[in-house]
mmCIF file of C-alpha atoms in Angstrom:
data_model
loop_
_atom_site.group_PDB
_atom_site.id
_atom_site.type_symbol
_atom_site.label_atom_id
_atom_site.label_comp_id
_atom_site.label_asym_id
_atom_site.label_seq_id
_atom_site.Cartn_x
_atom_site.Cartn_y
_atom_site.Cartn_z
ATOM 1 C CA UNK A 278 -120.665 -150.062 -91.003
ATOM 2 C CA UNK A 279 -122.029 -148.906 -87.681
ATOM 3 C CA UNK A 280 -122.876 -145.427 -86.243
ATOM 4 C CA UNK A 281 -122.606 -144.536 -82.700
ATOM 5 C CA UNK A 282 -124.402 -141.118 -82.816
ATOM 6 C CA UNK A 283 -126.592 -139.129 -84.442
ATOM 7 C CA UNK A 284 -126.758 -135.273 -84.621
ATOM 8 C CA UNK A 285 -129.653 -133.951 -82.643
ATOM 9 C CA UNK A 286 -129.155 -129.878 -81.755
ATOM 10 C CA UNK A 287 -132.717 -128.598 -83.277
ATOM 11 C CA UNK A 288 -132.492 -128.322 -86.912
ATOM 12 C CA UNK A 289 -136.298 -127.399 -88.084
ATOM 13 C CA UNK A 290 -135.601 -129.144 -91.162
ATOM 14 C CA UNK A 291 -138.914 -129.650 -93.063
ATOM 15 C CA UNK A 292 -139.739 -125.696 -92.750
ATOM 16 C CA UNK A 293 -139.208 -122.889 -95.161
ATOM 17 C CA UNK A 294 -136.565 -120.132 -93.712
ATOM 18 C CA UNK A 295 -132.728 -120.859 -93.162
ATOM 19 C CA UNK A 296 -131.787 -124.447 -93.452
ATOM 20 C CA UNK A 297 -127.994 -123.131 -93.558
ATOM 21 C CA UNK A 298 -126.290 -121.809 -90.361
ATOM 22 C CA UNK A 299 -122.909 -120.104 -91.637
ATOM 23 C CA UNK A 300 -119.959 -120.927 -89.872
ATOM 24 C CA UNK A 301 -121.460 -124.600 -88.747
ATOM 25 C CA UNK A 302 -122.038 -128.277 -90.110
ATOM 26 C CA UNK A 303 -125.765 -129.294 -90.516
ATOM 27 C CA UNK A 304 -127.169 -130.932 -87.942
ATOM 28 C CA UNK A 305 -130.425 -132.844 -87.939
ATOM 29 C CA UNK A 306 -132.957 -132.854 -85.294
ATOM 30 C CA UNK A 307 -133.719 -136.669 -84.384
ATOM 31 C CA UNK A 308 -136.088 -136.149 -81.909
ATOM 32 C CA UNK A 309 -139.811 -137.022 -82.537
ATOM 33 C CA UNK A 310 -142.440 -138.859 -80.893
ATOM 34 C CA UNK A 311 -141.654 -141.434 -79.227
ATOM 35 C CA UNK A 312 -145.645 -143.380 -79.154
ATOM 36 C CA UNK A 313 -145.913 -146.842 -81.400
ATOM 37 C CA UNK A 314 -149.220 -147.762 -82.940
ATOM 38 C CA UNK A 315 -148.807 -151.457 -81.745
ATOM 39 C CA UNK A 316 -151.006 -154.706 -81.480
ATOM 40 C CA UNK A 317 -150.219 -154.357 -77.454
ATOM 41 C CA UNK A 318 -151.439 -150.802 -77.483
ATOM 42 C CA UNK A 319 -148.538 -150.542 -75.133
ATOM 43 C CA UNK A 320 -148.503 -146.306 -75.396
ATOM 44 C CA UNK A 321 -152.729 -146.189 -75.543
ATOM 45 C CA UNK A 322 -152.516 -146.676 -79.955
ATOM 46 C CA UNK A 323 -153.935 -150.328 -80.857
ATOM 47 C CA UNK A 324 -153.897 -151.270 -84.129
ATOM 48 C CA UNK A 325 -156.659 -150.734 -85.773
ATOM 49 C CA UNK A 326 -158.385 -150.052 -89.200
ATOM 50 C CA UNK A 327 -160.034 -147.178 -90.196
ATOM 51 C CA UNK A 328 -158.398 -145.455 -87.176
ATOM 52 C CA UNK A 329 -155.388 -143.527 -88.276
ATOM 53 C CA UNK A 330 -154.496 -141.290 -91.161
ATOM 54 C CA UNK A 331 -151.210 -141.065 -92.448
ATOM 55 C CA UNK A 332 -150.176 -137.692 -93.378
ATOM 56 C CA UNK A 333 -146.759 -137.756 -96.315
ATOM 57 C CA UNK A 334 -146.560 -135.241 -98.709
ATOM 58 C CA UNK A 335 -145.308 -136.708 -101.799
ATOM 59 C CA UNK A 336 -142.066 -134.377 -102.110
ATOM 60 C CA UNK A 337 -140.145 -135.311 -98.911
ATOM 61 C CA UNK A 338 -138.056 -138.438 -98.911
ATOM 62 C CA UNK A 339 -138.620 -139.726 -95.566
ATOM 63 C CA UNK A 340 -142.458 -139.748 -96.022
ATOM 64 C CA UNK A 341 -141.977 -141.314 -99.477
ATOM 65 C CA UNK A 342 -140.746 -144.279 -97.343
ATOM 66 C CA UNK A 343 -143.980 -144.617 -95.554
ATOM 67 C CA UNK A 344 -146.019 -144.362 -98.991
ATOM 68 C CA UNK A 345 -143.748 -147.348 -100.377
ATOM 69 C CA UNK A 346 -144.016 -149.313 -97.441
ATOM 70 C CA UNK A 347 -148.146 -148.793 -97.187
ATOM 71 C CA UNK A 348 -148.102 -150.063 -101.125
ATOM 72 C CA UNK A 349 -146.000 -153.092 -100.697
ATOM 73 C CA UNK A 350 -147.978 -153.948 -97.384
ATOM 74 C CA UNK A 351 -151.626 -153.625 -98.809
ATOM 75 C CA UNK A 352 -152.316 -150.962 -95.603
ATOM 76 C CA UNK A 353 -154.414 -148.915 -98.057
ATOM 77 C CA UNK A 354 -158.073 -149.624 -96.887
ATOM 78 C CA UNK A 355 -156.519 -149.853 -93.259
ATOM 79 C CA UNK A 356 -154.495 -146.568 -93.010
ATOM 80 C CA UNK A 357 -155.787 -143.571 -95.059
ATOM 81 C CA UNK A 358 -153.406 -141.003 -96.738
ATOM 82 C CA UNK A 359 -153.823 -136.930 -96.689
ATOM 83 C CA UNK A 360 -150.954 -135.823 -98.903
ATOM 84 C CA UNK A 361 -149.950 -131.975 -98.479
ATOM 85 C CA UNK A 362 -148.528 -130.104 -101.347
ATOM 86 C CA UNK A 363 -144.606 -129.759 -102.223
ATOM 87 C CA UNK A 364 -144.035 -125.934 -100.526
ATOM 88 C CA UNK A 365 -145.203 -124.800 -97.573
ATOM 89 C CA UNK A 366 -144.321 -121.652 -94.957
ATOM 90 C CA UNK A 367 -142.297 -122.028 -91.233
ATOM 91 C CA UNK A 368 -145.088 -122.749 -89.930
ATOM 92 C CA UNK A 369 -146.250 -126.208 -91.538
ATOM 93 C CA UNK A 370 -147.160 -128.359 -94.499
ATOM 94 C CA UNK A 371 -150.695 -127.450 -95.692
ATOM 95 C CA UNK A 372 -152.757 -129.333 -97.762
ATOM 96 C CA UNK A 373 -153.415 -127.090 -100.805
ATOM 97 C CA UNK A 374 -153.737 -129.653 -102.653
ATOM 98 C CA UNK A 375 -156.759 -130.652 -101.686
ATOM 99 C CA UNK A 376 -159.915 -129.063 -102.496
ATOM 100 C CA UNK A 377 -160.486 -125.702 -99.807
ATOM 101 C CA UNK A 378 -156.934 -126.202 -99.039
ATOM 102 C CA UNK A 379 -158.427 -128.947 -96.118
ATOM 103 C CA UNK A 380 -157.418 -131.826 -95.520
ATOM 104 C CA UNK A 381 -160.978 -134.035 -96.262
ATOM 105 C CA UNK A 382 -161.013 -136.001 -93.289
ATOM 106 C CA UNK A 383 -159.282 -134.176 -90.765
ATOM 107 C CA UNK A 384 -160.528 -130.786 -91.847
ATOM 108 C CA UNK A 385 -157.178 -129.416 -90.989
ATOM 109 C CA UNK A 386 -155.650 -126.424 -93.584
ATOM 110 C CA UNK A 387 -152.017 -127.101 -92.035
ATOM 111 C CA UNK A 388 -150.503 -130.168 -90.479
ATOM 112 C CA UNK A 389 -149.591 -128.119 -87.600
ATOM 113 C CA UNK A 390 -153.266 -128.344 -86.168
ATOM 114 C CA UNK A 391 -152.768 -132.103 -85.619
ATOM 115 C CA UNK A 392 -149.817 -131.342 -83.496
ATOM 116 C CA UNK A 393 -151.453 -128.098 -81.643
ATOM 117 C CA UNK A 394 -154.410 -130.703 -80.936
ATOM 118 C CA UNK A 395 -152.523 -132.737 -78.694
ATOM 119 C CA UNK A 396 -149.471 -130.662 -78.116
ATOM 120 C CA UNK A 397 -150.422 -127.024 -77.814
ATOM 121 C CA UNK A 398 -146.750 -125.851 -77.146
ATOM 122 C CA UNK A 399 -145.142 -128.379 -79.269
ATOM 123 C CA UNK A 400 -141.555 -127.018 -79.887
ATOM 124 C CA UNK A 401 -139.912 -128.910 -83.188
ATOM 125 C CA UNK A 402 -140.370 -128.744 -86.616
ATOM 126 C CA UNK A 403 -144.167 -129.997 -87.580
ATOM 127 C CA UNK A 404 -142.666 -132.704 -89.724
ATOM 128 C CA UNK A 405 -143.800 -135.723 -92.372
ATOM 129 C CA UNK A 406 -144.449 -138.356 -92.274
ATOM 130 C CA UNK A 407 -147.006 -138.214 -89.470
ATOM 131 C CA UNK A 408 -149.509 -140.592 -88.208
ATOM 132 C CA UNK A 409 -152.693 -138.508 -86.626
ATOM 133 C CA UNK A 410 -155.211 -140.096 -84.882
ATOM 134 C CA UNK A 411 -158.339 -139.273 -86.595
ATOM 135 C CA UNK A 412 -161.273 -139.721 -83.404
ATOM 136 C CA UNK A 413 -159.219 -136.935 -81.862
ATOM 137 C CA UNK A 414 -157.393 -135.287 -84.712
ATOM 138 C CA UNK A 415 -154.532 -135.333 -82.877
ATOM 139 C CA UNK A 416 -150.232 -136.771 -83.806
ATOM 140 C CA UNK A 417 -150.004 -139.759 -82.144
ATOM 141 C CA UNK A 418 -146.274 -140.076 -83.834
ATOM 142 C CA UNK A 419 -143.579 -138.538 -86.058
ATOM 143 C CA UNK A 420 -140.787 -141.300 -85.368
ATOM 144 C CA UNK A 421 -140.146 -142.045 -89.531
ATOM 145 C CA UNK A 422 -137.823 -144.674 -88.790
ATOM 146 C CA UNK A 423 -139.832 -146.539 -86.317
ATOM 147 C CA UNK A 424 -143.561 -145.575 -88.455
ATOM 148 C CA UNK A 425 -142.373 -148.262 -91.322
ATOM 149 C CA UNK A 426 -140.835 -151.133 -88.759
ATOM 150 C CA UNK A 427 -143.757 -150.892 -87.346
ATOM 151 C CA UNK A 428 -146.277 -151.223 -90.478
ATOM 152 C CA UNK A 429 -144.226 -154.045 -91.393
ATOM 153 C CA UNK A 430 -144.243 -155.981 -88.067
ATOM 154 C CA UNK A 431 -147.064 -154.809 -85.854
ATOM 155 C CA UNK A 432 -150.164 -154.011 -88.700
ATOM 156 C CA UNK A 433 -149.081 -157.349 -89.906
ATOM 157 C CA UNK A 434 -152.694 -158.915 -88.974
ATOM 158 C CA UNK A 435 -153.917 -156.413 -91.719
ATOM 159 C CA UNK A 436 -151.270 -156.935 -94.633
ATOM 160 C CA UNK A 437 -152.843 -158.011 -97.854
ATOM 161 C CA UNK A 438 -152.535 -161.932 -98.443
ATOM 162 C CA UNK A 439 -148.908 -162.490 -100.213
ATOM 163 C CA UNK A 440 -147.503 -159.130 -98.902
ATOM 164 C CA UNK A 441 -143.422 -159.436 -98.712
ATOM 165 C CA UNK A 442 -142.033 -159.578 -95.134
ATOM 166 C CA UNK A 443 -140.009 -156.341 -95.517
ATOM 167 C CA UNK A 444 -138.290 -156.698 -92.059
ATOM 168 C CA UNK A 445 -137.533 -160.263 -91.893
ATOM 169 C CA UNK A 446 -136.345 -161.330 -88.263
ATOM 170 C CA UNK A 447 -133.068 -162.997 -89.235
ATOM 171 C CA UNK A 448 -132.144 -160.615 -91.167
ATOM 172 C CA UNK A 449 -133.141 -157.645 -88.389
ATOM 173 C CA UNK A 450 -130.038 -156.951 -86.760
ATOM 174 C CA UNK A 451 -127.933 -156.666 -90.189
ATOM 175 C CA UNK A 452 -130.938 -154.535 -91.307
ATOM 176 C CA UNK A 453 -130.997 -152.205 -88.406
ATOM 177 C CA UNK A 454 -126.722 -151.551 -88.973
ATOM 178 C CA UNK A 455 -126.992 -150.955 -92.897
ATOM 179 C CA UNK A 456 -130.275 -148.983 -92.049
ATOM 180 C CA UNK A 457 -128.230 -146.972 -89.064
ATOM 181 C CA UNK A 458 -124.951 -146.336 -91.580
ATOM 182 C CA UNK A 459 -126.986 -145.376 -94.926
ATOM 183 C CA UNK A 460 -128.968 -142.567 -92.436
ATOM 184 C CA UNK A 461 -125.781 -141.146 -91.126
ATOM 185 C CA UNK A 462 -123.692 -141.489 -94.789
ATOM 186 C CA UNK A 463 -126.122 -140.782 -97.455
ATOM 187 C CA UNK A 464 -129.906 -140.341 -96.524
ATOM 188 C CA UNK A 465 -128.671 -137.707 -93.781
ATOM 189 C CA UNK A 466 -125.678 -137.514 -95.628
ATOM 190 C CA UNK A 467 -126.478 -135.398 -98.971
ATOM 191 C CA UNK A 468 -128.538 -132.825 -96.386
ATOM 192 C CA UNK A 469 -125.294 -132.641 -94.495
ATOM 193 C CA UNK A 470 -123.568 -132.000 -97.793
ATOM 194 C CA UNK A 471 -126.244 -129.465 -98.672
ATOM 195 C CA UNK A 472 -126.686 -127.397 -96.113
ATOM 196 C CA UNK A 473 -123.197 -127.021 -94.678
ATOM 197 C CA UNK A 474 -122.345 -123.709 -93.454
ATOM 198 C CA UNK A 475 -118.444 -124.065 -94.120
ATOM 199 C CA UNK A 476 -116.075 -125.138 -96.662
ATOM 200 C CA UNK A 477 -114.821 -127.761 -93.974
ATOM 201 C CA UNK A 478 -118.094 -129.114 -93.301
ATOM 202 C CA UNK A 479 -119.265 -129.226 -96.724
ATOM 203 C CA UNK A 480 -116.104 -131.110 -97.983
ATOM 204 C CA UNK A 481 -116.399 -133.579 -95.201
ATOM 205 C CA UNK A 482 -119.570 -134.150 -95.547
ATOM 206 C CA UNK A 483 -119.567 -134.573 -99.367
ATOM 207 C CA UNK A 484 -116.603 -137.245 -98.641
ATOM 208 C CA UNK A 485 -118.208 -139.054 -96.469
ATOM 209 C CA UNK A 486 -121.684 -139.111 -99.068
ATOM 210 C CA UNK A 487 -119.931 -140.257 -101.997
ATOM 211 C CA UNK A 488 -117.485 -143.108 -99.800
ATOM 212 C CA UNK A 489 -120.502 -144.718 -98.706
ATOM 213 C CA UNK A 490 -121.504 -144.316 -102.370
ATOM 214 C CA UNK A 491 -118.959 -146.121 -103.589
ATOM 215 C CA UNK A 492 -119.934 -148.501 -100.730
ATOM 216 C CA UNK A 493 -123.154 -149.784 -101.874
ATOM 217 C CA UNK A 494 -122.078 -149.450 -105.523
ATOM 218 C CA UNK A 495 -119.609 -152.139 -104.458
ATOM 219 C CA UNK A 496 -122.065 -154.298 -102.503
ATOM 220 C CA UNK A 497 -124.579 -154.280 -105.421
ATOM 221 C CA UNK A 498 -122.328 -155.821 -108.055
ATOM 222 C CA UNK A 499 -123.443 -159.222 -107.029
ATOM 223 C CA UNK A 500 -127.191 -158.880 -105.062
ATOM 224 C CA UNK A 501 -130.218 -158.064 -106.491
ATOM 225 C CA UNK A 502 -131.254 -155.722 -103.484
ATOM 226 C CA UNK A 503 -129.254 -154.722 -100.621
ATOM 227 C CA UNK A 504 -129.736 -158.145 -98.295
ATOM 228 C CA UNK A 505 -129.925 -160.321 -101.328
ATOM 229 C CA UNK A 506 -132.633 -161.929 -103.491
ATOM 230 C CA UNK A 507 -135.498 -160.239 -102.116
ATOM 231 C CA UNK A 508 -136.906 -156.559 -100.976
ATOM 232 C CA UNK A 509 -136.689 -155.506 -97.436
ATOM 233 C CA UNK A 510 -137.197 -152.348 -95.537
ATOM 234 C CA UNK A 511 -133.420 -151.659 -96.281
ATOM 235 C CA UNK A 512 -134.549 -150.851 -99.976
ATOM 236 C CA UNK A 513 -137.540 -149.005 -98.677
ATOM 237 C CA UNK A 514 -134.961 -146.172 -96.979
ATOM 238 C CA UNK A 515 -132.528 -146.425 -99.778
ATOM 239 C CA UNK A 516 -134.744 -146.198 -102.549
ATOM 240 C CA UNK A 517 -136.036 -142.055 -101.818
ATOM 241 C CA UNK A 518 -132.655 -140.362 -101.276
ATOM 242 C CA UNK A 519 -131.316 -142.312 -104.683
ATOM 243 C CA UNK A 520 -134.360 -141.545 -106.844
ATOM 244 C CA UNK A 521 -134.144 -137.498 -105.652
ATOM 245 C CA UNK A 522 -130.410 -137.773 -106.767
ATOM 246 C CA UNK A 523 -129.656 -136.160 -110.549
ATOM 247 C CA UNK A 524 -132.854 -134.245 -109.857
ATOM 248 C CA UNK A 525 -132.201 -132.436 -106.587
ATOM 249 C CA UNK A 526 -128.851 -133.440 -104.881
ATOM 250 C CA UNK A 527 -126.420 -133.216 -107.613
ATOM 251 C CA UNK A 528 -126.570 -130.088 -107.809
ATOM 252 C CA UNK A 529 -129.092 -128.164 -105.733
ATOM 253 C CA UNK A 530 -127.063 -129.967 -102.099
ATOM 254 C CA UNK A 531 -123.554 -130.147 -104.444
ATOM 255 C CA UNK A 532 -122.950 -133.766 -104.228
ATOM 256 C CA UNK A 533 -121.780 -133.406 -107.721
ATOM 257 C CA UNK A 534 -118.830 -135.717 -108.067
ATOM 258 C CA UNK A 535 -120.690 -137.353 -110.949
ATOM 259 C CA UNK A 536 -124.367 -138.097 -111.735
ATOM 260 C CA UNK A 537 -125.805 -141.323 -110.616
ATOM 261 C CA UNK A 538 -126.828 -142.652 -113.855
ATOM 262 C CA UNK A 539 -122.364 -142.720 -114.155
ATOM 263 C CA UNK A 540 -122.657 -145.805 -111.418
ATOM 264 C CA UNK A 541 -123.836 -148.932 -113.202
ATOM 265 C CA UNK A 542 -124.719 -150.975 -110.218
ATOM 266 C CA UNK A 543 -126.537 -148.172 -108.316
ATOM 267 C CA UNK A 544 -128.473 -147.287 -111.286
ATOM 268 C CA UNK A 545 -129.193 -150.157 -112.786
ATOM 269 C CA UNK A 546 -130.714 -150.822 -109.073
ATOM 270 C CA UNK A 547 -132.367 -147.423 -108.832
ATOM 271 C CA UNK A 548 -134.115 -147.977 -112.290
ATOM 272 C CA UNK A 549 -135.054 -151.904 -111.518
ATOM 273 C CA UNK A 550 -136.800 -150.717 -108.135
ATOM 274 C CA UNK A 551 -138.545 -147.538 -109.966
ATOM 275 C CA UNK A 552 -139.955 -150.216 -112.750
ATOM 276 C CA UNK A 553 -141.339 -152.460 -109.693
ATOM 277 C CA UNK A 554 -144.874 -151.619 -108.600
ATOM 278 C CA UNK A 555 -144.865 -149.650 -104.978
ATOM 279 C CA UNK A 556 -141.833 -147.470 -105.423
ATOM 280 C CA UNK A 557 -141.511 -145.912 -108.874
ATOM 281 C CA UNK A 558 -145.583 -145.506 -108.659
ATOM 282 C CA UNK A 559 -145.077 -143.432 -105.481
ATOM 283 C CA UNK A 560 -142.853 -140.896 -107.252
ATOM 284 C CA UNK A 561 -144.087 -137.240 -108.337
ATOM 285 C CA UNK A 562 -140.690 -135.809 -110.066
ATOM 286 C CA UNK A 563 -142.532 -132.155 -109.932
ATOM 287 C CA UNK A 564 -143.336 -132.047 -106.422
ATOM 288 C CA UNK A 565 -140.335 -133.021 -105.569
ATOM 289 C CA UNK A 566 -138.503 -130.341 -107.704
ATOM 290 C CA UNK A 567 -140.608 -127.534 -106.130
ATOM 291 C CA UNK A 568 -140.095 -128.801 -102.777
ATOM 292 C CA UNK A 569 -135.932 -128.362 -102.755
ATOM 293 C CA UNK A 570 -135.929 -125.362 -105.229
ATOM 294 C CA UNK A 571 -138.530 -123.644 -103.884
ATOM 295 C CA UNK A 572 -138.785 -123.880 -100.568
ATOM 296 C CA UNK A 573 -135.154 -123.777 -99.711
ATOM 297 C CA UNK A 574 -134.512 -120.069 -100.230
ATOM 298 C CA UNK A 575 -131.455 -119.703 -98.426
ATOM 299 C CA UNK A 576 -129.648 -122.571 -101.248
ATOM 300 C CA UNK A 577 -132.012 -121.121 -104.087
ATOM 301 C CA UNK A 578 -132.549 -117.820 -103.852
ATOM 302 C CA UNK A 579 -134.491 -117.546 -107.329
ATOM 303 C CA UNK A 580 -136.984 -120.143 -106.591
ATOM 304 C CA UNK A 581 -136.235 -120.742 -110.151
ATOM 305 C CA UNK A 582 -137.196 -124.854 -110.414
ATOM 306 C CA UNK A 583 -134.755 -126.553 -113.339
ATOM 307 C CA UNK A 584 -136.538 -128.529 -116.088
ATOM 308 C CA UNK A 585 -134.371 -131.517 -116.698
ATOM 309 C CA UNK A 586 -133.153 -134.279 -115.901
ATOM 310 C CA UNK A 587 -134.712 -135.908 -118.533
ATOM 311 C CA UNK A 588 -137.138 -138.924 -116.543
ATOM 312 C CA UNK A 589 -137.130 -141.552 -119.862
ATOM 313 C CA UNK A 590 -133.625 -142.939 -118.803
ATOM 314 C CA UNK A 591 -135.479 -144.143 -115.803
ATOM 315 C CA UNK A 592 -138.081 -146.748 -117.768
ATOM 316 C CA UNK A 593 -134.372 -148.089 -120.130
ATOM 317 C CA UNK A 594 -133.581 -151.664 -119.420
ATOM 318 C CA UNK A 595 -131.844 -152.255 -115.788
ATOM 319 C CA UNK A 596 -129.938 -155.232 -116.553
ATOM 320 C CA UNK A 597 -130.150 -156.771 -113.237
ATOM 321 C CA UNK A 598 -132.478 -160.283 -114.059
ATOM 322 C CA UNK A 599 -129.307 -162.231 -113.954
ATOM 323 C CA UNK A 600 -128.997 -161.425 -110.432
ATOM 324 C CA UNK A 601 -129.980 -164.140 -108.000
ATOM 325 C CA UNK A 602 -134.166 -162.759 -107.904
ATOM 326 C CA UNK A 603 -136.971 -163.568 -105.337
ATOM 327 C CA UNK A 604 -138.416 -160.173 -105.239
ATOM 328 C CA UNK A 605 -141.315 -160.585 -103.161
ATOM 329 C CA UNK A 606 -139.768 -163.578 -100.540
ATOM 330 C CA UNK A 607 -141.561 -166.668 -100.245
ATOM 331 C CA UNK A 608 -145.016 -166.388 -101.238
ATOM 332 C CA UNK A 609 -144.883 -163.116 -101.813
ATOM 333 C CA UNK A 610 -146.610 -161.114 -104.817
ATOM 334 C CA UNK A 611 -146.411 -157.652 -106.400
ATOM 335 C CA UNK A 612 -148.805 -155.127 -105.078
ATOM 336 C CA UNK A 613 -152.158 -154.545 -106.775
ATOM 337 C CA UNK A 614 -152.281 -151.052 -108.470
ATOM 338 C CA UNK A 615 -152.436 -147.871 -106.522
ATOM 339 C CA UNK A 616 -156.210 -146.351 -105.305
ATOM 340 C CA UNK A 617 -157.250 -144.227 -108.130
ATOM 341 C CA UNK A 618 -157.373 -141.471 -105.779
ATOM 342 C CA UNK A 619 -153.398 -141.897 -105.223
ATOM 343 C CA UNK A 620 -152.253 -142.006 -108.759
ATOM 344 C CA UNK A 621 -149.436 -139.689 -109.344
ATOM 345 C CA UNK A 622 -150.340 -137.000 -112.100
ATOM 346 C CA UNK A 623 -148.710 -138.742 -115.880
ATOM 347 C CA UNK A 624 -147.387 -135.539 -116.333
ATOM 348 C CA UNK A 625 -144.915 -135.809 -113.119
ATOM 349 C CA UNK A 626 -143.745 -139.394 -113.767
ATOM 350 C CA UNK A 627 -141.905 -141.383 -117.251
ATOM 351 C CA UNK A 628 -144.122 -144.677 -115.983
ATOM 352 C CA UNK A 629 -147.262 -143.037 -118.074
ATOM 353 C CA UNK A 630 -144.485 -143.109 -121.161
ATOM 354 C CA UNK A 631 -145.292 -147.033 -121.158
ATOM 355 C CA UNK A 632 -148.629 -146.871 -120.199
ATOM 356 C CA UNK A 633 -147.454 -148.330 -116.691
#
């Protein structure tokens, strides 16, 4: 299952503007901040709570990792959230959702001020999710596959008693290769699909998205999660691309060789994660429509935002209790509700169907 590369020509890929190149595959800029908030303070960032503010807009799926991980951890009081809306210009994600269209602690109108505050000429995408410093406003890192290793391992002196240990160290190195291969095949892989800019690309691409598919349908016949019996960071990356699936990549990025409520194993583990508290309760269905349809002109030309899929399908039994089941590892225990504050509107979600 390994992957020896990973695409990294520039590719501003959380801006609005041209996301397709004609004539060329999609290729995803993986560079980012390198610095690690660790208990070391190794690159000048100690842990510490209170100090940073995490900045993950509800609609993208690589900050919806971070806003999992924070539930599941208990990082709430320690790490603060600013949440910008769905759509947003080339220039940055703003926080309009907030009231001024400022962010309430930082101050900031954009995201991009964070960055300008410590890199004036900073030449990449301003991306989420972002960790910003909040005694000097300033990005102290951008790296979203390193930001949830890290809340997992090194702001473990602050997880809430009977958090899960999402990144076990036994299970590390098979993490890190299933974590590697689902980026390249199908969290990467359905913006690949997407945003190809040939026929060639797009069909290789698409083949290559619904093989690794097939994949994991395969490997959860007979596990509860992806490494067995219990959650790990694993479900935290798989979880956002599959939940954005009928809604978005079907058929806005073309991955439409059949929806992925046809796949029994891969839904039946997309709708037992959504019912478990941390992930579906991190989920805004409309921001997430109005982030792909809107924002990404150059695929959707309209803006026009579709209404379905229908979300109740989502709350139906899973049918996967049989499965060997020790969801939260040893000693483990569900999170305690989300901050009031952090509720996702009822009207964007099925949990407020069940009063959930």
């Amino acid at each position: 299952m390994s992957e020896t590369h990973e695409d990294d020509a520039p590719q501003d890929h959380d801006q609005k503007g041209s996301y397709v190149t004609a004539g060329s595959e999609f290729r995803r800029d993986m560079t980012y901040i390198p610095d690690r908030i660790t208990r070391d303070a190794r690159d000048g960032w100690p842990v510490e709570a209170g100090r940073y503010r995490l900045i993950a807009a509800r609609a993208c799926p690589w900050a919806n990792r971070t806003l999992i991980a924070r539930r599941l951890l208990g990082l709430e009081e320690a790490i603060s959230v600013g949440m910008p809306g769905p759509t947003h210009d080339k220039r940055s994600w703003t926080f309009d959702l907030d009231e001024g269209g400022r962010d309430p602690v930082l101050g900031y109108e954009r995201l991009q001020e964070a960055y300008f505050a410590r890199f004036p000429d900073y030449p990449r995408g301003i991306t989420v999710p972002a960790l910003v410093d909040i005694p000097t406003r300033s990005v102290v890192t951008n790296d979203f596959s390193q930001i949830t290793l890290d809340l997992a391992t090194e702001w473990a002196p602050l997880h809430r008693e009977g958090a899960p240990d999402l990144y076990p160290e036994a299970l590390r190195a098979e993490i890190d290769e299933l974590n590697d291969w689902m980026l390249h095949r199908v969290n990467n892989g359905v913006y690949k699909a997407g945003f190809a800019g040939t026929q060639e690309a797009y069909e290789s691409a698409y083949g290559e998205l619904w093989d690794a598919l097939d994949v994991l349908e395969e490997r959860l016949a007979d596990r509860r999660y992806l490494m067995g019996p219990a959650i790990t960071e694993a479900d935290v990356r798989l979880f956002p691309t599959l939940v954005r699936f009928d809604a978005v990549y079907y058929a806005h990025f073309k991955a439409n060789r059949q929806p992925l409520f046809t796949m029994p194993n891969l839904w039946g583990y997309l709708k037992d994660l959504f019912q478990t508290p941390g992930f579906g309760d991190t989920v805004d269905f409309r921001q997430i429509k109005e982030h792909y349809y809107v924002v990404q002109t150059d695929i959707n030309p309209t803006q026009v935002v579709p209404v379905g899929p229908s979300l109740e399908r989502f709350l139906e039994p899973h049918g996967r209790d049989g499965l060997p089941t020790d969801t939260w590892g040893p000693g483990g225990t569900a999170p305690l509700p989300p901050l009031a504050a952090e509720v996702v509107d009822p009207a964007n979600t099925p949990l407020h169907l069940t009063g959930r």
